[in-house]
GROMACS .gro file of N, CA and C in nm:
model
  405
    1MET      N    1  -0.432   1.840   1.009
    1MET     CA    2  -0.284   1.802   0.971
    1MET      C    3  -0.305   1.914   0.800
    2ALA      N    4  -0.173   1.958   0.811
    2ALA     CA    5  -0.116   1.995   0.693
    2ALA      C    6  -0.128   1.949   0.588
    3GLU      N    7  -0.048   1.835   0.611
    3GLU     CA    8   0.002   1.704   0.507
    3GLU      C    9  -0.168   1.657   0.429
    4LYS      N   10  -0.255   1.717   0.454
    4LYS     CA   11  -0.399   1.670   0.405
    4LYS      C   12  -0.469   1.793   0.332
    5GLU      N   13  -0.415   1.929   0.363
    5GLU     CA   14  -0.446   2.019   0.267
    5GLU      C   15  -0.456   2.028   0.152
    6GLY      N   16  -0.575   2.061   0.059
    6GLY     CA   17  -0.562   2.036  -0.083
    6GLY      C   18  -0.672   1.942  -0.160
    7ALA      N   19  -0.645   1.823  -0.021
    7ALA     CA   20  -0.657   1.713  -0.082
    7ALA      C   21  -0.806   1.635  -0.118
    8GLU      N   22  -0.797   1.552  -0.214
    8GLU     CA   23  -0.931   1.509  -0.300
    8GLU      C   24  -0.909   1.392  -0.203
    9ILE      N   25  -1.092   1.383  -0.150
    9ILE     CA   26  -1.127   1.271  -0.057
    9ILE      C   27  -1.244   1.189  -0.092
   10LYS      N   28  -1.193   1.043  -0.067
   10LYS     CA   29  -1.378   0.988  -0.082
   10LYS      C   30  -1.347   0.861   0.006
   11LYS      N   31  -1.513   0.874   0.058
   11LYS     CA   32  -1.539   0.790   0.177
   11LYS      C   33  -1.624   0.665   0.088
   12GLY      N   34  -1.572   0.567   0.223
   12GLY     CA   35  -1.665   0.451   0.159
   12GLY      C   36  -1.677   0.376   0.047
   13ALA      N   37  -1.742   0.295   0.021
   13ALA     CA   38  -1.716   0.230  -0.096
   13ALA      C   39  -1.650   0.313  -0.230
   14GLU      N   40  -1.766   0.366  -0.218
   14GLU     CA   41  -1.670   0.505  -0.340
   14GLU      C   42  -1.545   0.564  -0.288
   15GLY      N   43  -1.473   0.539  -0.186
   15GLY     CA   44  -1.297   0.524  -0.128
   15GLY      C   45  -1.266   0.427  -0.199
   16LEU      N   46  -1.296   0.312  -0.188
   16LEU     CA   47  -1.232   0.183  -0.162
   16LEU      C   48  -1.184   0.212  -0.363
   17LYS      N   49  -1.282   0.215  -0.401
   17LYS     CA   50  -1.309   0.185  -0.561
   17LYS      C   51  -1.161   0.319  -0.609
   18TRP      N   52  -1.223   0.456  -0.541
   18TRP     CA   53  -1.129   0.529  -0.605
   18TRP      C   54  -0.960   0.499  -0.561
   19ALA      N   55  -0.968   0.420  -0.476
   19ALA     CA   56  -0.806   0.433  -0.401
   19ALA      C   57  -0.748   0.312  -0.494
   20ILE      N   58  -0.838   0.183  -0.533
   20ILE     CA   59  -0.735   0.099  -0.635
   20ILE      C   60  -0.734   0.176  -0.717
   21SER      N   61  -0.842   0.254  -0.803
   21SER     CA   62  -0.816   0.361  -0.914
   21SER      C   63  -0.664   0.404  -0.876
   22LEU      N   64  -0.647   0.441  -0.841
   22LEU     CA   65  -0.524   0.570  -0.782
   22LEU      C   66  -0.403   0.457  -0.761
   23TYR      N   67  -0.407   0.298  -0.724
   23TYR     CA   68  -0.268   0.220  -0.700
   23TYR      C   69  -0.253   0.204  -0.870
   24GLU      N   70  -0.346   0.213  -0.935
   24GLU     CA   71  -0.308   0.163  -1.118
   24GLU      C   72  -0.300   0.235  -1.162
   25GLU      N   73  -0.330   0.382  -1.145
   25GLU     CA   74  -0.278   0.523  -1.236
   25GLU      C   75  -0.109   0.477  -1.168
   26PHE      N   76  -0.099   0.456  -1.082
   26PHE     CA   77   0.080   0.532  -1.017
   26PHE      C   78   0.190   0.363  -1.105
   27GLY      N   79   0.072   0.277  -1.115
   27GLY     CA   80   0.128   0.100  -1.132
   27GLY      C   81   0.134   0.092  -1.061
   28PHE      N   82   0.063   0.042  -0.954
   28PHE     CA   83   0.069  -0.050  -0.808
   28PHE      C   84  -0.040  -0.152  -0.857
   29PRO      N   85  -0.009  -0.330  -0.793
   29PRO     CA   86  -0.139  -0.374  -0.877
   29PRO      C   87  -0.241  -0.346  -0.744
   30ALA      N   88  -0.335  -0.386  -0.794
   30ALA     CA   89  -0.477  -0.356  -0.726
   30ALA      C   90  -0.484  -0.458  -0.580
   31GLY      N   91  -0.463  -0.566  -0.641
   31GLY     CA   92  -0.446  -0.652  -0.489
   31GLY      C   93  -0.366  -0.600  -0.346
   32LEU      N   94  -0.285  -0.494  -0.398
   32LEU     CA   95  -0.205  -0.457  -0.274
   32LEU      C   96  -0.309  -0.407  -0.168
   33MET      N   97  -0.434  -0.404  -0.203
   33MET     CA   98  -0.523  -0.357  -0.140
   33MET      C   99  -0.659  -0.414  -0.087
   34PRO      N  100  -0.610  -0.509  -0.023
   34PRO     CA  101  -0.733  -0.673  -0.062
   34PRO      C  102  -0.832  -0.590   0.085
   35PHE      N  103  -0.866  -0.489   0.122
   35PHE     CA  104  -0.990  -0.493   0.189
   35PHE      C  105  -1.078  -0.399   0.133
   36THR      N  106  -1.207  -0.414   0.211
   36THR     CA  107  -1.334  -0.354   0.141
   36THR      C  108  -1.358  -0.239   0.237
   37ASN      N  109  -1.320  -0.240   0.362
   37ASN     CA  110  -1.389  -0.155   0.457
   37ASN      C  111  -1.353  -0.038   0.491
   38VAL      N  112  -1.305   0.030   0.356
   38VAL     CA  113  -1.258   0.193   0.375
   38VAL      C  114  -1.390   0.288   0.401
   39VAL      N  115  -1.318   0.362   0.519
   39VAL     CA  116  -1.371   0.458   0.538
   39VAL      C  117  -1.353   0.618   0.471
   40GLU      N  118  -1.232   0.625   0.473
   40GLU     CA  119  -1.172   0.712   0.372
   40GLU      C  120  -1.032   0.713   0.333
   41ALA      N  121  -1.027   0.762   0.141
   41ALA     CA  122  -0.917   0.781   0.116
   41ALA      C  123  -0.900   0.905   0.065
   42GLY      N  124  -0.787   0.932   0.072
   42GLY     CA  125  -0.722   1.048   0.028
   42GLY      C  126  -0.639   1.110  -0.081
   43LEU      N  127  -0.641   1.181  -0.112
   43LEU     CA  128  -0.463   1.203  -0.202
   43LEU      C  129  -0.424   1.374  -0.242
   44VAL      N  130  -0.325   1.394  -0.190
   44VAL     CA  131  -0.286   1.541  -0.208
   44VAL      C  132  -0.216   1.545  -0.353
   45ARG      N  133  -0.245   1.570  -0.464
   45ARG     CA  134  -0.197   1.579  -0.576
   45ARG      C  135  -0.081   1.649  -0.619
   46SER      N  136  -0.061   1.794  -0.518
   46SER     CA  137   0.017   1.856  -0.561
   46SER      C  138   0.189   1.791  -0.532
   47THR      N  139   0.175   1.709  -0.319
   47THR     CA  140   0.275   1.655  -0.325
   47THR      C  141   0.293   1.517  -0.290
   48GLY      N  142   0.182   1.437  -0.379
   48GLY     CA  143   0.231   1.306  -0.383
   48GLY      C  144   0.154   1.213  -0.214
   49TYR      N  145   0.092   1.260  -0.134
   49TYR     CA  146   0.015   1.229   0.018
   49TYR      C  147  -0.053   1.193  -0.019
   50TRP      N  148  -0.099   1.027   0.048
   50TRP     CA  149  -0.218   0.953  -0.006
   50TRP      C  150  -0.229   0.906   0.146
   51TRP      N  151  -0.319   0.882   0.192
   51TRP     CA  152  -0.369   0.764   0.293
   51TRP      C  153  -0.489   0.688   0.274
   52VAL      N  154  -0.518   0.609   0.352
   52VAL     CA  155  -0.707   0.497   0.360
   52VAL      C  156  -0.658   0.468   0.473
   53THR      N  157  -0.766   0.516   0.509
   53THR     CA  158  -0.839   0.466   0.676
   53THR      C  159  -0.909   0.356   0.641
   54ILE      N  160  -0.881   0.219   0.724
   54ILE     CA  161  -0.986   0.129   0.685
   54ILE      C  162  -1.098   0.145   0.892
   55LYS      N  163  -1.187   0.035   0.871
   55LYS     CA  164  -1.278   0.001   0.983
   55LYS      C  165  -1.221   0.025   1.078
   56LYS      N  166  -1.112  -0.135   1.075
   56LYS     CA  167  -1.013  -0.202   1.212
   56LYS      C  168  -0.912  -0.297   1.139
   57LYS      N  169  -0.830  -0.257   1.179
   57LYS     CA  170  -0.682  -0.365   1.172
   57LYS      C  171  -0.725  -0.499   1.104
   58MET      N  172  -0.653  -0.477   1.020
   58MET     CA  173  -0.682  -0.664   0.932
   58MET      C  174  -0.508  -0.665   0.906
   59GLU      N  175  -0.541  -0.863   0.887
   59GLU     CA  176  -0.427  -0.931   0.807
   59GLU      C  177  -0.497  -0.959   0.729
   60HIS      N  178  -0.407  -1.011   0.599
   60HIS     CA  179  -0.367  -1.056   0.480
   60HIS      C  180  -0.283  -1.145   0.446
   61LYS      N  181  -0.294  -1.276   0.422
   61LYS     CA  182  -0.212  -1.386   0.362
   61LYS      C  183  -0.175  -1.414   0.196
   62PHE      N  184  -0.107  -1.284   0.167
   62PHE     CA  185  -0.124  -1.344   0.052
   62PHE      C  186   0.000  -1.500  -0.026
   63LYS      N  187  -0.084  -1.569  -0.067
   63LYS     CA  188  -0.074  -1.700  -0.076
   63LYS      C  189   0.029  -1.729  -0.142
   64LYS      N  190  -0.006  -1.683  -0.303
   64LYS     CA  191   0.144  -1.707  -0.404
   64LYS      C  192   0.278  -1.674  -0.320
   65ILE      N  193   0.308  -1.606  -0.243
   65ILE     CA  194   0.427  -1.557  -0.137
   65ILE      C  195   0.454  -1.592  -0.031
   66GLY      N  196   0.344  -1.701   0.039
   66GLY     CA  197   0.315  -1.711   0.158
   66GLY      C  198   0.294  -1.609   0.284
   67ARG      N  199   0.354  -1.527   0.223
   67ARG     CA  200   0.326  -1.375   0.305
   67ARG      C  201   0.214  -1.301   0.394
   68LEU      N  202   0.207  -1.311   0.503
   68LEU     CA  203   0.131  -1.191   0.583
   68LEU      C  204   0.179  -1.054   0.642
   69ILE      N  205   0.064  -1.007   0.583
   69ILE     CA  206   0.051  -0.858   0.566
   69ILE      C  207  -0.048  -0.808   0.675
   70VAL      N  208  -0.015  -0.683   0.775
   70VAL     CA  209  -0.081  -0.638   0.899
   70VAL      C  210  -0.056  -0.483   0.841
   71TYR      N  211  -0.206  -0.454   0.750
   71TYR     CA  212  -0.245  -0.299   0.776
   71TYR      C  213  -0.342  -0.314   0.915
   72ASP      N  214  -0.281  -0.159   0.924
   72ASP     CA  215  -0.294  -0.093   1.036
   72ASP      C  216  -0.475  -0.010   0.997
   73ARG      N  217  -0.538   0.050   1.092
   73ARG     CA  218  -0.659   0.125   1.017
   73ARG      C  219  -0.647   0.231   0.977
   74GLU      N  220  -0.489   0.316   0.994
   74GLU     CA  221  -0.457   0.434   0.879
   74GLU      C  222  -0.312   0.372   0.792
   75MET      N  223  -0.309   0.400   0.687
   75MET     CA  224  -0.191   0.356   0.606
   75MET      C  225  -0.181   0.482   0.537
   76SER      N  226  -0.046   0.561   0.571
   76SER     CA  227  -0.057   0.676   0.446
   76SER      C  228   0.115   0.694   0.421
   77GLY      N  229   0.118   0.795   0.322
   77GLY     CA  230   0.278   0.789   0.267
   77GLY      C  231   0.260   0.863   0.146
   78TYR      N  232   0.376   0.818   0.093
   78TYR     CA  233   0.380   0.963  -0.033
   78TYR      C  234   0.389   0.826  -0.166
   79ILE      N  235   0.322   0.906  -0.289
   79ILE     CA  236   0.293   0.788  -0.401
   79ILE      C  237   0.318   0.906  -0.523
   80LYS      N  238   0.430   0.807  -0.621
   80LYS     CA  239   0.454   0.890  -0.729
   80LYS      C  240   0.422   0.701  -0.834
   81LYS      N  241   0.420   0.746  -1.000
   81LYS     CA  242   0.501   0.644  -1.083
   81LYS      C  243   0.546   0.551  -1.000
   82ASN      N  244   0.535   0.460  -0.980
   82ASN     CA  245   0.603   0.311  -0.965
   82ASN      C  246   0.655   0.299  -0.791
   83ARG      N  247   0.658   0.364  -0.690
   83ARG     CA  248   0.697   0.414  -0.581
   83ARG      C  249   0.588   0.504  -0.505
   84LEU      N  250   0.614   0.386  -0.381
   84LEU     CA  251   0.501   0.454  -0.242
   84LEU      C  252   0.621   0.460  -0.149
   85TRP      N  253   0.675   0.567  -0.090
   85TRP     CA  254   0.770   0.615  -0.008
   85TRP      C  255   0.678   0.610   0.170
   86LYS      N  256   0.788   0.653   0.240
   86LYS     CA  257   0.762   0.688   0.389
   86LYS      C  258   0.613   0.637   0.408
   87LEU      N  259   0.643   0.543   0.350
   87LEU     CA  260   0.439   0.428   0.429
   87LEU      C  261   0.475   0.435   0.554
   88ASN      N  262   0.372   0.453   0.617
   88ASN     CA  263   0.316   0.413   0.728
   88ASN      C  264   0.129   0.301   0.733
   89GLY      N  265   0.214   0.225   0.813
   89GLY     CA  266   0.047   0.141   0.859
   89GLY      C  267   0.087   0.031   0.794
   90VAL      N  268   0.213  -0.043   0.726
   90VAL     CA  269   0.169  -0.147   0.696
   90VAL      C  270   0.282  -0.249   0.740
   91LYS      N  271   0.254  -0.415   0.750
   91LYS     CA  272   0.385  -0.420   0.844
   91LYS      C  273   0.314  -0.615   0.745
   92ALA      N  274   0.498  -0.653   0.753
   92ALA     CA  275   0.489  -0.816   0.720
   92ALA      C  276   0.495  -0.860   0.820
   93LYS      N  277   0.453  -0.943   0.881
   93LYS     CA  278   0.420  -1.035   0.987
   93LYS      C  279   0.481  -1.187   1.021
   94GLU      N  280   0.584  -1.155   1.037
   94GLU     CA  281   0.719  -1.293   1.031
   94GLU      C  282   0.651  -1.399   1.178
   95PRO      N  283   0.732  -1.540   1.161
   95PRO     CA  284   0.684  -1.590   1.262
   95PRO      C  285   0.725  -1.539   1.409
   96LEU      N  286   0.814  -1.465   1.398
   96LEU     CA  287   0.880  -1.434   1.562
   96LEU      C  288   0.895  -1.257   1.604
   97PHE      N  289   0.848  -1.199   1.452
   97PHE     CA  290   0.872  -1.052   1.454
   97PHE      C  291   0.775  -1.018   1.310
   98SER      N  292   0.711  -0.846   1.370
   98SER     CA  293   0.690  -0.806   1.271
   98SER      C  294   0.773  -0.666   1.222
   99ALA      N  295   0.770  -0.662   1.095
   99ALA     CA  296   0.857  -0.569   0.994
   99ALA      C  297   0.767  -0.447   0.906
  100ALA      N  298   0.794  -0.350   0.977
  100ALA     CA  299   0.731  -0.224   0.943
  100ALA      C  300   0.780  -0.181   0.751
  101ILE      N  301   0.722  -0.197   0.634
  101ILE     CA  302   0.722  -0.182   0.532
  101ILE      C  303   0.729  -0.047   0.533
  102SER      N  304   0.856   0.040   0.475
  102SER     CA  305   0.873   0.190   0.435
  102SER      C  306   0.853   0.212   0.299
  103GLU      N  307   0.858   0.113   0.205
  103GLU     CA  308   0.858   0.154   0.016
  103GLU      C  309   0.875   0.031  -0.011
  104ILE      N  310   0.756   0.093  -0.121
  104ILE     CA  311   0.746  -0.010  -0.210
  104ILE      C  312   0.736   0.058  -0.367
  105THR      N  313   0.817  -0.048  -0.421
  105THR     CA  314   0.875   0.034  -0.602
  105THR      C  315   0.809  -0.153  -0.676
  106VAL      N  316   0.750  -0.071  -0.774
  106VAL     CA  317   0.747  -0.187  -0.884
  106VAL      C  318   0.882  -0.125  -0.967
  107ASP      N  319   0.954  -0.218  -1.025
  107ASP     CA  320   1.045  -0.222  -1.099
  107ASP      C  321   1.032  -0.143  -1.270
  108ASP      N  322   1.085  -0.024  -1.299
  108ASP     CA  323   1.101   0.040  -1.375
  108ASP      C  324   1.213   0.061  -1.455
  109PRO      N  325   1.255   0.015  -1.633
  109PRO     CA  326   1.175  -0.092  -1.693
  109PRO      C  327   1.107  -0.210  -1.642
  110PRO      N  328   0.972  -0.286  -1.666
  110PRO     CA  329   0.914  -0.369  -1.590
  110PRO      C  330   0.994  -0.493  -1.601
  111THR      N  331   1.028  -0.610  -1.482
  111THR     CA  332   1.069  -0.660  -1.462
  111THR      C  333   0.987  -0.805  -1.459
  112GLY      N  334   0.895  -0.714  -1.430
  112GLY     CA  335   0.777  -0.869  -1.315
  112GLY      C  336   0.772  -0.845  -1.218
  113ASN      N  337   0.895  -0.800  -1.126
  113ASN     CA  338   0.879  -0.793  -0.976
  113ASN      C  339   0.841  -0.611  -0.922
  114ILE      N  340   0.768  -0.663  -0.771
  114ILE     CA  341   0.739  -0.554  -0.693
  114ILE      C  342   0.875  -0.565  -0.582
  115ARG      N  343   0.956  -0.453  -0.514
  115ARG     CA  344   1.013  -0.458  -0.406
  115ARG      C  345   0.965  -0.402  -0.301
  116PHE      N  346   0.959  -0.446  -0.164
  116PHE     CA  347   0.924  -0.404  -0.018
  116PHE      C  348   1.067  -0.372   0.014
  117LYS      N  349   1.030  -0.239   0.069
  117LYS     CA  350   1.193  -0.241   0.178
  117LYS      C  351   1.104  -0.200   0.315
  118SER      N  352   1.202  -0.267   0.362
  118SER     CA  353   1.138  -0.240   0.522
  118SER      C  354   1.203  -0.158   0.615
  119ILE      N  355   1.168  -0.088   0.708
  119ILE     CA  356   1.211   0.054   0.787
  119ILE      C  357   1.423   0.029   0.820
  120TRP      N  358   1.435  -0.122   0.864
  120TRP     CA  359   1.597  -0.130   0.837
  120TRP      C  360   1.634  -0.164   0.742
  121GLY      N  361   1.601  -0.151   0.571
  121GLY     CA  362   1.706  -0.131   0.478
  121GLY      C  363   1.701  -0.266   0.393
  122ILE      N  364   1.626  -0.367   0.458
  122ILE     CA  365   1.616  -0.517   0.354
  122ILE      C  366   1.501  -0.501   0.285
  123THR      N  367   1.514  -0.481   0.163
  123THR     CA  368   1.465  -0.503   0.056
  123THR      C  369   1.426  -0.680   0.003
  124LEU      N  370   1.279  -0.701  -0.029
  124LEU     CA  371   1.284  -0.822  -0.087
  124LEU      C  372   1.202  -0.795  -0.219
  125ALA      N  373   1.202  -0.885  -0.324
  125ALA     CA  374   1.142  -0.835  -0.427
  125ALA      C  375   1.053  -0.987  -0.488
  126TYR      N  376   0.960  -0.970  -0.500
  126TYR     CA  377   0.813  -1.079  -0.546
  126TYR      C  378   0.754  -1.030  -0.661
  127PRO      N  379   0.746  -1.144  -0.735
  127PRO     CA  380   0.610  -1.162  -0.861
  127PRO      C  381   0.528  -1.027  -0.826
  128ILE      N  382   0.509  -0.960  -0.965
  128ILE     CA  383   0.383  -0.845  -0.909
  128ILE      C  384   0.256  -0.906  -0.935
  129ASP      N  385   0.282  -1.020  -1.020
  129ASP     CA  386   0.140  -1.111  -1.005
  129ASP      C  387   0.072  -1.226  -0.901
  130ALA      N  388   0.158  -1.177  -0.769
  130ALA     CA  389   0.132  -1.231  -0.647
  130ALA      C  390   0.044  -1.123  -0.583
  131PHE      N  391   0.020  -1.066  -0.612
  131PHE     CA  392  -0.067  -0.923  -0.565
  131PHE      C  393  -0.214  -0.928  -0.641
  132ASP      N  394  -0.242  -0.960  -0.739
  132ASP     CA  395  -0.364  -0.994  -0.823
  132ASP      C  396  -0.475  -0.970  -0.743
  133PRO      N  397  -0.559  -0.932  -0.768
  133PRO     CA  398  -0.728  -0.896  -0.676
  133PRO      C  399  -0.770  -1.027  -0.667
  134ASN      N  400  -0.747  -1.105  -0.784
  134ASN     CA  401  -0.824  -1.236  -0.797
  134ASN      C  402  -0.792  -1.349  -0.748
  135GLN      N  403  -0.708  -1.351  -0.657
  135GLN     CA  404  -0.620  -1.477  -0.603
  135GLN      C  405  -0.616  -1.454  -0.451
   0.00000   0.00000   0.00000
């Protein structure tokens, strides 16, 4: 795939550790990635294209905000400081439907909030500490 050309790629446990460090480097909480079963993680620094592949699709409930998030086997998009966009493979699961998340931003200047935008243009803000990996 042309988007992955020139990528730095890490696999397995090393890929997980590296992916979490990338999230933190770009201003995101490590808890946005609550999985441990990483197959591969990659980043093309020149374009910001990144991806993470996990062994199988999974769901995770963020207790502090009461939201269930579904992570597909492969997630991808573009990343820069405080912004993930053109996001694929992440959905917020609601009682009657699932809403694909297309963008995640951390407020800059910092307000303590992180914002999630759906493909329908609806944006919801949550406290960034709700995504603390120790919760």
